[in-house]
Each structure stands twice: as C-alpha cells, then as structure tokens.
Coordinates of C-alpha atoms in Angstrom, one line a residue:
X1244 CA 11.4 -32.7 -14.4
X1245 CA 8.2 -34.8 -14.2
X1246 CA 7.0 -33.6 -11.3
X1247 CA 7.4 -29.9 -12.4
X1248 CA 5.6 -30.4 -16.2
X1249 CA 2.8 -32.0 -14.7
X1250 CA 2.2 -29.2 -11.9
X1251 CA 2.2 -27.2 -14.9
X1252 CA -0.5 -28.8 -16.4
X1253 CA -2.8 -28.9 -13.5
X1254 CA -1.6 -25.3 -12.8
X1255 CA -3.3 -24.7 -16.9
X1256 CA -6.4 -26.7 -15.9
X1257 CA -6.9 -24.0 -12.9
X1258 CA -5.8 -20.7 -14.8
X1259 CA -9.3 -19.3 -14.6
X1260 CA -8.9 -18.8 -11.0
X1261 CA -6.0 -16.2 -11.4
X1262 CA -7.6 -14.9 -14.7
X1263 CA -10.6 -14.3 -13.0
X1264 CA -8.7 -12.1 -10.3
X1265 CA -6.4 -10.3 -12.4
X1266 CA -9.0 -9.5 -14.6
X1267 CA -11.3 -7.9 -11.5
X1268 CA -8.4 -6.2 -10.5
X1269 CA -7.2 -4.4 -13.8
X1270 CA -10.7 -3.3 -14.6
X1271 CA -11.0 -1.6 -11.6
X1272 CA -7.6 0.1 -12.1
X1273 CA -8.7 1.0 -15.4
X1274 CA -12.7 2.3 -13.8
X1275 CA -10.2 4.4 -11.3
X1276 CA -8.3 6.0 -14.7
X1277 CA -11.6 6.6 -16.8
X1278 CA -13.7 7.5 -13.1
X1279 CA -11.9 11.0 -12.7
X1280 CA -14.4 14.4 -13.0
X1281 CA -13.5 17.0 -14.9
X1282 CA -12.9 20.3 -13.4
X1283 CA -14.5 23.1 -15.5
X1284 CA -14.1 26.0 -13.6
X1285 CA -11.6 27.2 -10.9
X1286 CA -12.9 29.2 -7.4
X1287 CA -12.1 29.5 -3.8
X1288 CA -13.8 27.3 -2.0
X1289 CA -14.8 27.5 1.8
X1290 CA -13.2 24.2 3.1
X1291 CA -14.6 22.4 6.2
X1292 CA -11.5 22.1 8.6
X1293 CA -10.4 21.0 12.5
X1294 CA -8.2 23.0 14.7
X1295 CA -6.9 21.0 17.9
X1296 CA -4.5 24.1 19.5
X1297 CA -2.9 22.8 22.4
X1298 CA -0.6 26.4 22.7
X1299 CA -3.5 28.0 23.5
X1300 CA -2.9 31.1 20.4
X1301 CA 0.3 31.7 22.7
X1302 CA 2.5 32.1 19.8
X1303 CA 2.2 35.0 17.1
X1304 CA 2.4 33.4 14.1
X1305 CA 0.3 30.4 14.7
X1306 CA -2.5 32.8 15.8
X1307 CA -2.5 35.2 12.9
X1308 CA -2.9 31.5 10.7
X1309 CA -5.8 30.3 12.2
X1310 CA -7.3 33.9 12.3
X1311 CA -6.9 33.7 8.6
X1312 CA -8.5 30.4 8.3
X1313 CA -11.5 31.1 10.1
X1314 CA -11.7 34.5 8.2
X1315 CA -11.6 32.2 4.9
X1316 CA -13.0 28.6 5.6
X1317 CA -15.4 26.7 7.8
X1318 CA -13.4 26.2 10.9
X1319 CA -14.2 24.5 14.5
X1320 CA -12.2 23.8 17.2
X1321 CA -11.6 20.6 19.3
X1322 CA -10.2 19.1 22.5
X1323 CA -11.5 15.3 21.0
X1324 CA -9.0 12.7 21.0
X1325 CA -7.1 12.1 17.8
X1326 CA -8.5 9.1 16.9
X1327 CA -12.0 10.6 16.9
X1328 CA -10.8 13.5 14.7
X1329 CA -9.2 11.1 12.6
X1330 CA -12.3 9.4 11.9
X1331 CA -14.0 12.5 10.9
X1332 CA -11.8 13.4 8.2
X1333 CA -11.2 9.6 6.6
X1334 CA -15.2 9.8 7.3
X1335 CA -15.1 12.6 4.9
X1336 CA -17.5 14.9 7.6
X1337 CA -14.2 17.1 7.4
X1338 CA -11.5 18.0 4.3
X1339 CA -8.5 18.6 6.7
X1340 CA -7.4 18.6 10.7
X1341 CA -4.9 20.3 12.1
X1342 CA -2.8 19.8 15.4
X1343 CA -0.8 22.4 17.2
X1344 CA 1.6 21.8 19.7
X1345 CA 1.6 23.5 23.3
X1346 CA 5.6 23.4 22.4
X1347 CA 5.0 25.4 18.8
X1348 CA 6.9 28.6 19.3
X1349 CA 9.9 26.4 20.5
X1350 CA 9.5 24.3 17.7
X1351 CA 9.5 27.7 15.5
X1352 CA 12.4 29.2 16.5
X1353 CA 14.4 25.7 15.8
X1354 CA 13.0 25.8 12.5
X1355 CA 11.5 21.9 13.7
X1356 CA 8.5 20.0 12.1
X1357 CA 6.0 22.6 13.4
X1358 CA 2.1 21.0 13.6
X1359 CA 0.5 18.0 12.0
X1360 CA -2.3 17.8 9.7
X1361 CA -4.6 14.6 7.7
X1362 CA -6.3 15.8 5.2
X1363 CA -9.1 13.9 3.2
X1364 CA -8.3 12.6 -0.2
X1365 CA -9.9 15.2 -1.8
X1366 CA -8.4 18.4 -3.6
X1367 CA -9.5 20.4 -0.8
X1368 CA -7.3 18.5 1.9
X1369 CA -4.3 19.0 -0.6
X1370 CA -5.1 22.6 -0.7
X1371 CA -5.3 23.6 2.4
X1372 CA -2.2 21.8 3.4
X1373 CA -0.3 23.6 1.0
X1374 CA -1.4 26.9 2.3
X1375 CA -0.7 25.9 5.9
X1376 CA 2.6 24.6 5.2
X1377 CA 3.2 27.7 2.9
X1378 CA 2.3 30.2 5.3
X1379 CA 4.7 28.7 7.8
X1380 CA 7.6 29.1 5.6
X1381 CA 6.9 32.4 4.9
X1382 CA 6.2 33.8 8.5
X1383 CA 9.4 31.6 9.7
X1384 CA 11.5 33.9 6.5
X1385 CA 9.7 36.9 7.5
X1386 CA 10.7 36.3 11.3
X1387 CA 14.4 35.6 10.6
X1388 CA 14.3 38.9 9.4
X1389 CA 12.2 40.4 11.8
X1390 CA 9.7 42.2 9.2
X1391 CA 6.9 39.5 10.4
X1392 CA 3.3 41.2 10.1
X1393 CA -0.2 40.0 10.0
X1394 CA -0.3 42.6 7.3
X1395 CA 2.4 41.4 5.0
X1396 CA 1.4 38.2 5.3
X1397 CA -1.8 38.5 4.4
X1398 CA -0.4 40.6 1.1
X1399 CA 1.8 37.4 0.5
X1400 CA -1.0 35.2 0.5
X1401 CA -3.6 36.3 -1.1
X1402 CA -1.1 37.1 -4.3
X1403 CA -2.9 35.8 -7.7
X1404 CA -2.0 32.4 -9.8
X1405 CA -2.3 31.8 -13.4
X1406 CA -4.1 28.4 -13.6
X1407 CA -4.2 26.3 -16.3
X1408 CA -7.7 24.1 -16.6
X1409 CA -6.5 20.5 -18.3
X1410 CA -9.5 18.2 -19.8
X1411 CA -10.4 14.8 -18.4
X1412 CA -8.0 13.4 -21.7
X1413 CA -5.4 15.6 -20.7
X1414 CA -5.7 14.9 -16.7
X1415 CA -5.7 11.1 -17.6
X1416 CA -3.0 11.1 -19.9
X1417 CA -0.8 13.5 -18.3
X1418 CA 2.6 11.4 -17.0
X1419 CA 2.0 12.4 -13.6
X1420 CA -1.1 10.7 -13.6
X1421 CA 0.1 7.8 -15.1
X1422 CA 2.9 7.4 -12.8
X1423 CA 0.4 7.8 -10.1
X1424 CA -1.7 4.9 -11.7
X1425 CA 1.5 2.6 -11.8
X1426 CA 2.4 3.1 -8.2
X1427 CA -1.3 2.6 -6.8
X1428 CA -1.4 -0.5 -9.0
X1429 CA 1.6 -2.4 -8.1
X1430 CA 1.3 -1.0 -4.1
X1431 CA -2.4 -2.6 -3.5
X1432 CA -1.5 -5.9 -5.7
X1433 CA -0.5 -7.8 -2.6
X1434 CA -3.9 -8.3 -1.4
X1435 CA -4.5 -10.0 -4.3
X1436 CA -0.9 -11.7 -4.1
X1437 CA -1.9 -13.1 -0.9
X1438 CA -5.8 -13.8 -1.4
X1439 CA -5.2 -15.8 -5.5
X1440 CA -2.1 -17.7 -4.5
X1441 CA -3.3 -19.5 -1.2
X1442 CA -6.6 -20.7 -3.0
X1443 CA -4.9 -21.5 -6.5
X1444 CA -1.6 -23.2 -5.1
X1445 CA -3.4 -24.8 -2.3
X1446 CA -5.4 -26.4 -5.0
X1447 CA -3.2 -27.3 -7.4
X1448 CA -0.8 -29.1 -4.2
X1449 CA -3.8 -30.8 -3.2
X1450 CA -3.9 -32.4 -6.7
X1451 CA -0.6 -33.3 -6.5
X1452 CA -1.1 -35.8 -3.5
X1453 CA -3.0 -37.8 -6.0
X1454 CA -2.7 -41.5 -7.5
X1455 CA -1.4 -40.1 -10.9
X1456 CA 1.4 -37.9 -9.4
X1457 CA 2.4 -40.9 -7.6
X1458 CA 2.9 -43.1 -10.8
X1459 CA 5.0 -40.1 -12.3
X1460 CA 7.1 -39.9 -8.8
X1461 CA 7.7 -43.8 -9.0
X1462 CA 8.6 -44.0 -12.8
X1463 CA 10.9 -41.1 -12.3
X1464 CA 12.4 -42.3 -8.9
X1465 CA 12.9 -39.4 -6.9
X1466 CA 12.7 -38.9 -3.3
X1467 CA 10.2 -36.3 -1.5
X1468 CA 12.8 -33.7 -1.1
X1469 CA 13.1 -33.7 -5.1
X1470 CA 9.5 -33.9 -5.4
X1471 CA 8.9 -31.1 -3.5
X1472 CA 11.6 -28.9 -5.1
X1473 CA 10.3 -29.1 -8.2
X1474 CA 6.8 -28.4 -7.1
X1475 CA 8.4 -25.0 -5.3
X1476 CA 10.1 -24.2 -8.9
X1477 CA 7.4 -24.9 -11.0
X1478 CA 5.2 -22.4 -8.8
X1479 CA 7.5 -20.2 -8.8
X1480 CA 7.2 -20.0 -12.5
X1481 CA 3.5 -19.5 -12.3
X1482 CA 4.4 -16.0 -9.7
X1483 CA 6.9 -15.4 -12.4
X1484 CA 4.3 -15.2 -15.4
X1485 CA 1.8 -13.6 -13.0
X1486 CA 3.9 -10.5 -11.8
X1487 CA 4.8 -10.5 -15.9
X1488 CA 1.1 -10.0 -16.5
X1489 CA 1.0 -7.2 -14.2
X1490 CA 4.9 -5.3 -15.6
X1491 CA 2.8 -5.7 -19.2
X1492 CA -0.3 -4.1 -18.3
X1493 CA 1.3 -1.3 -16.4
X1494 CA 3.6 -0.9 -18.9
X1495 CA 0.8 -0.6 -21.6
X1496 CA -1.5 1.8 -19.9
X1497 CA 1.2 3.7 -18.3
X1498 CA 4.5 3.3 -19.4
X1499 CA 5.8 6.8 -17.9
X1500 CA 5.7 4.9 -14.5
X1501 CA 8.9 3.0 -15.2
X1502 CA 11.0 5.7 -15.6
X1503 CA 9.8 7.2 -12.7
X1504 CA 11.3 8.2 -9.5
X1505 CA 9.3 5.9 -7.5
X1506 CA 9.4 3.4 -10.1
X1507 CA 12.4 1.1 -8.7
X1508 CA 11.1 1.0 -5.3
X1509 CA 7.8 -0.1 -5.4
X1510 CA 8.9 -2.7 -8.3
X1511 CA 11.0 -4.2 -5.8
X1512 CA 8.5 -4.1 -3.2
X1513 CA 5.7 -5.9 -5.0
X1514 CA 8.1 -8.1 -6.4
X1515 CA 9.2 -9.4 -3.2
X1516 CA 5.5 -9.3 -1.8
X1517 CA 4.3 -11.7 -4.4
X1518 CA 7.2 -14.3 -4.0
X1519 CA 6.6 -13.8 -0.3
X1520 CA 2.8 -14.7 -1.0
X1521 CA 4.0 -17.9 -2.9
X1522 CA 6.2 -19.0 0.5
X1523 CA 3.2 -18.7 2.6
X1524 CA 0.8 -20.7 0.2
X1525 CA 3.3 -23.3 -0.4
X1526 CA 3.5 -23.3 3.8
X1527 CA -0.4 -23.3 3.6
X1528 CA -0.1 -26.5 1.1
X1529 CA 2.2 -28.3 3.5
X1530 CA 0.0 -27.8 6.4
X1531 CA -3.3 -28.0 5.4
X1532 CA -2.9 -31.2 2.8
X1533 CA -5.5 -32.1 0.6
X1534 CA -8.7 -30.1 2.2
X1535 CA -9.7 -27.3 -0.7
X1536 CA -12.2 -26.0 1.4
X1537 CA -9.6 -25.0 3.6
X1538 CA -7.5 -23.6 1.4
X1539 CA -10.6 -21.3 0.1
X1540 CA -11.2 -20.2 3.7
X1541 CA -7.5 -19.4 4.5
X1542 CA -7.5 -17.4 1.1
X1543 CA -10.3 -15.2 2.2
X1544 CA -9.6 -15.0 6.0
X1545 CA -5.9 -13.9 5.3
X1546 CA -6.5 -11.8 2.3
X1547 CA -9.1 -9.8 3.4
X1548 CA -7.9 -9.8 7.3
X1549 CA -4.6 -8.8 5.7
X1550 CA -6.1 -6.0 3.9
X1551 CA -7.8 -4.7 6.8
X1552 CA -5.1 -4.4 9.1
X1553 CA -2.2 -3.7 7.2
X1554 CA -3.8 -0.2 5.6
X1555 CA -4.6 -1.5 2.1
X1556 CA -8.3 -0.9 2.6
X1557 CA -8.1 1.1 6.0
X1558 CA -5.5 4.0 6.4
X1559 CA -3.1 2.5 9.1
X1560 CA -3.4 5.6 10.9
X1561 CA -7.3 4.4 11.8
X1562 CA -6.2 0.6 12.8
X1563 CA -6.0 0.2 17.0
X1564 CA -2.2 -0.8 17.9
X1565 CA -3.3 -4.2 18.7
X1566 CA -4.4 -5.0 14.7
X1567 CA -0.8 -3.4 13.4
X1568 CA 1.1 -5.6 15.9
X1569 CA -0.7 -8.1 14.1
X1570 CA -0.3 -7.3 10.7
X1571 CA 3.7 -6.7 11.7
X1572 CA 3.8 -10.3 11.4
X1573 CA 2.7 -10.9 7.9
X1574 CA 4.7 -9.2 5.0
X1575 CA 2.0 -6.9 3.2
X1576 CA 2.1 -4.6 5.8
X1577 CA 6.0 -4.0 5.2
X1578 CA 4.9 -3.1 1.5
X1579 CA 2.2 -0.6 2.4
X1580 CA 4.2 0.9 5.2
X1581 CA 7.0 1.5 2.7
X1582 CA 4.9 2.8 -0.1
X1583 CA 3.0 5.2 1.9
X1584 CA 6.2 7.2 2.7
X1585 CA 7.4 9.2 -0.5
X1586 CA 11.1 8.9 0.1
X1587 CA 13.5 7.3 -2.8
X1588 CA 16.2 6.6 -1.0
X1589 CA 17.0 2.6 -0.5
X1590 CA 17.6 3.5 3.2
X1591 CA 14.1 4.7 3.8
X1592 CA 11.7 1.2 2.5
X1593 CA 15.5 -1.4 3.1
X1594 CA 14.2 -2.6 6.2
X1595 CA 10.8 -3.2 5.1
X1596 CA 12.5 -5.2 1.9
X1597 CA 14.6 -7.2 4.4
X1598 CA 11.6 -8.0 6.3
X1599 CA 9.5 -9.3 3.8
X1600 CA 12.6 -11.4 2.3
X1601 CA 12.8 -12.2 6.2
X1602 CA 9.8 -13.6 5.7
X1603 CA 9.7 -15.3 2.4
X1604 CA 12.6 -17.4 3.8
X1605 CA 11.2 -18.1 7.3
X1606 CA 7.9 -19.7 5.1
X1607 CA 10.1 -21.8 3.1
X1608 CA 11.8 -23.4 5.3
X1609 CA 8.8 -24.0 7.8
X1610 CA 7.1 -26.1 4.9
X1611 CA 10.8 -28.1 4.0
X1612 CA 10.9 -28.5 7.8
X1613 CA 7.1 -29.9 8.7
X1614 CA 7.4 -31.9 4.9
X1615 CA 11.0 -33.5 6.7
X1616 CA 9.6 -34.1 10.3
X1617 CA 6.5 -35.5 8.3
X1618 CA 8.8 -38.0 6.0
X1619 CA 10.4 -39.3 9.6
X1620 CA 7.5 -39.7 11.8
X1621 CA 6.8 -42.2 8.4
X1622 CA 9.4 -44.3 9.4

C-alpha cells in the first residue's frame, strides 16, 4: 500500500483546501439558522398576487375564489407568458401566481389536480397557497353535497385560529426547523462536492506523477493498474472522512434530522452525489495530467455552471430547456431534482439514485479506459 500512504500524505499537505470549503459552507448554514426574524405580532396581511384565468370565470367556484381574493389581497390579472410570471414571483415583485385552466370545471367534477400556483419563499406565498388549496377542498365537499354557496363559504373561511407566537430560540430549536436545516444542508452540498474535489484531487494526482512517487512505484514493483487502484481507494477515503465531517456536524446542530422522514433519502442522495463527484475528478485527473491551473478552472467552470443549471442556485423552473438538457448530463441535477419533490417513497427519487450511480460508474471506467489506451499507445 505505498502508493495509497503516500497519497495520503500529500492529500494532509493539501487539507486546507477542503477545510477552507467546508468551513465557508457550515458558517453559512449556521448564518441561515441564527439569520431568522422574529415574528412579534400576528395580522392579515394584504398579499401581492397573479391570476392567469384561462376559463374565463366560466366555472362557479373558481369565480367566487378569486372574487374573494381581490376583496382581501392585491390582485392583478395576466395573459403574460409563464416564464415572465415566473420571474416576477422568484423576483420577489409578487408573493404568489396563480394559473387556472380553460379545462377547470372538468377538472372539478373529476376531483383532478385543479390549478397551479409558485409562490415566493416567503410566509406569504405559503399562506396564500394554503388558503387557495383549502378553499378548493371545501367548495369541491360542499358541491358533492350540493349545499355550495358564496355565502357558506365565505362563513367557512373566515372562521378564527388560536395562534401560538414561538421566539426566535424556540423557532430555531424547534425539530421541524432543525430537520429543515439538515435537509437544505446535505441537498446543496453537491456543489461543493463537485467544485472541492476537482481542484483538491486534481492536485494531489498531479503530485503523484512526480519523481518521488515513481521511486515508491519501482521499490514496490507494481504495475499502473495497481498504481492507480490504490490512488482511487485512497481518495475514496478522503470522500469518506469528508461526507463524515458533514453526518457529524448535522448531527451536532440538528440531530432531529436523522430520524426524520426525509432523513434516509436525501442521506442516500448526497452520499452517492459526493462519490459521484470523486469519479468525475479522478476522470478530470486522468485527462487533464499534471496542469493545476486546469484543474482550478475545471473546478470553478463545473461547479458553478453546475450550480446554475441544475437549480441549486436558480429554481429549475426559471432555467431554459436547453440549460436542463444540459445539466441532465451531470449527476447534481438528479439530486436536486429528487430533493425538491417531498415524496418518501424509494420509487419516487430511485431513478434519480440509479442515474447518479449510472454515472459514478460510467466516470470510472472512462479514466481506467483512457489510463489503459494510454499504457498501450506506450508500447
């Protein structure tokens, strides 16, 4: 194992790199924890919203709803595109949008997915998409039954709530806020996956092409395929030690997130993201050789291009098809992809695990196979 001990040691000389990162990257988790406003009071609020209706108010209950919204909110009406009304709420110029199908009173009567709202990520979005999606499951009850009134409804809605005001302690160190902490952590951690291991590997396999690696290789007598295995392994550790880093600190600030519902999934999904990050920087080290500027370059260029298109730092819904045909191709956008939808079930993120393991393999044995066309071109 000479060839693995020693890219252990270089990989010690270089720890500052990934220290550096992780340490970035954990503060501003922990600014995001101690950033949250305190609520002090409770009140309606008028909330700025976006009707696109496409029925054209032809069916009943849809029109008494957005009669009710304009009574009690800011409300305007578009024929924009959706992309355009999409940029105004992730703009934050709006708190919510709302689309109505010319097809709605069909979609009504068999009890189907009725409209389709964004909101902002703000507590008004969330509130007025619990009304909306309230109010439609009442009038669809009171239908049924055919005791549906603009009336009723509006003595439905507007019944009273006890609510209880929590403290900024009590907010942050509620356990649904801390599960919510460990899920955002460990779903944006590929972009640094992809953006520290490219740099740091690439370095520390550019090292390895060195005179002092190739006394070890000759003393110990092993052949490149060896050579290279053990390299793989002993990064490999390195992911290993890194991902641990992350478990502990999660599991320090906000221990209620592993025994949550969501916990299982997105474990799995950042697991597999940062061995799939490894593959493609041990491809990059194969390829590119000795250059460390390039290795700095690809780092940034992929990470950040990576972060971009595959909704880590812009909502998917806001990148052009072109840019998510892209991203398709790299493995981070499986994890974000699967982590936006709230489903448990192993049937709704398997595919996008089998894609990034689809992935991790297909880098491995691209470098093995360029390393073995390399080793017989030599001869």
């Amino acid at each position: 194992m000479t060839v693995y001990k020693y890219f252990l040691e270089l990989a010690s000389r270089y720890k500052m790199y990934a220290i550096i990162y992780l340490v970035i990257f954990m503060g501003m988790a922990l600014l995001q924890i101690s950033g949250k406003k305190e609520t002090s009071n409770f009140e309606d609020t008028s909330i700025k919203m976006i009707i696109k209706d496409e029925s054209n108010g032809t069916d009943e209950i849809m029109k008494h709803l957005v009669q009710t919204l304009q009574k009690n909110h800011n409300v305007q009406f578009t024929t924009n595109s959706d992309t355009s009304v999409k940029e105004m709420i992730y703009a934050g110029d709006v708190d919510a949008g709302l689309w109505i199908p010319s097809d709605v009173h069909s979609k009504l009567e068999k009890e189907q997915e009725v409209v389709a709202m964004e909101i902002s990520h703000s507590l008004s979005g969330h509130l007025i998409r619990e009304y909306v999606n309230a109010y439609i499951r009442y009038a669809v009850a009171l239908k049924k039954q055919g005791n549906f009134s603009a009336e009723k409804m509006d003595t439905i809605m507007s019944q009273e709530a006890k609510v209880t005001l929590l403290s900024k302690e009590e907010a942050v160190s509620s356990p649904y806020s801390k599960e919510k902490f460990g899920e955002n952590y460990f779903a944006y951690s590929p972009f640094i996956y992809f953006s520290v291991f490219i740099y740091l590997f690439g370095t520390i396999f550019s090292k390895m092409k060195g005179k002092e690696v190739a006394k070890r290789i000759a003393i110990a007598m092993k052949d490149e395929r060896r050579v290279m295995l053990e390299q793989f392994l002993a990064g490999l550790t390195i992911v290993g030690l890194i991902v641990g880093i992350n478990l502990l600190f999660v599991g320090i600030l906000a221990p209620e997130f592993y025994a949550s519902s969501q916990a299982l999934k997105i474990l799995l999904l950042s697991i597999a993201s940062a061995i799939s990050a490894y593959a493609l920087s041990f491809l990059c080290a194969v390829v590119i050789g000795e250059n460390q500027y390039a290795y700095s370059a690809a780092s940034t260029i992929l990470g950040t291009g990576l972060a971009f298109l595959s909704g880590i730092f812009v909502p998917l819904e806001l990148v052009s098809s072109y840019g998510v045909n892209i991203a398709k191709f790299f493995p981070v956008y499986y994890v974000t992809s699967a982590a936006s939808n709230s489903s448990t079930e192993f049937s709704s993120y398997a595919f996008h695990l089998g894609m990034i393991a689809l992935f991790t393999v297909l880098y491995v044995v691209m470098a093995f196979s360029v390393q073995r066309i390399r080793r017989i071109n030599k001869f």
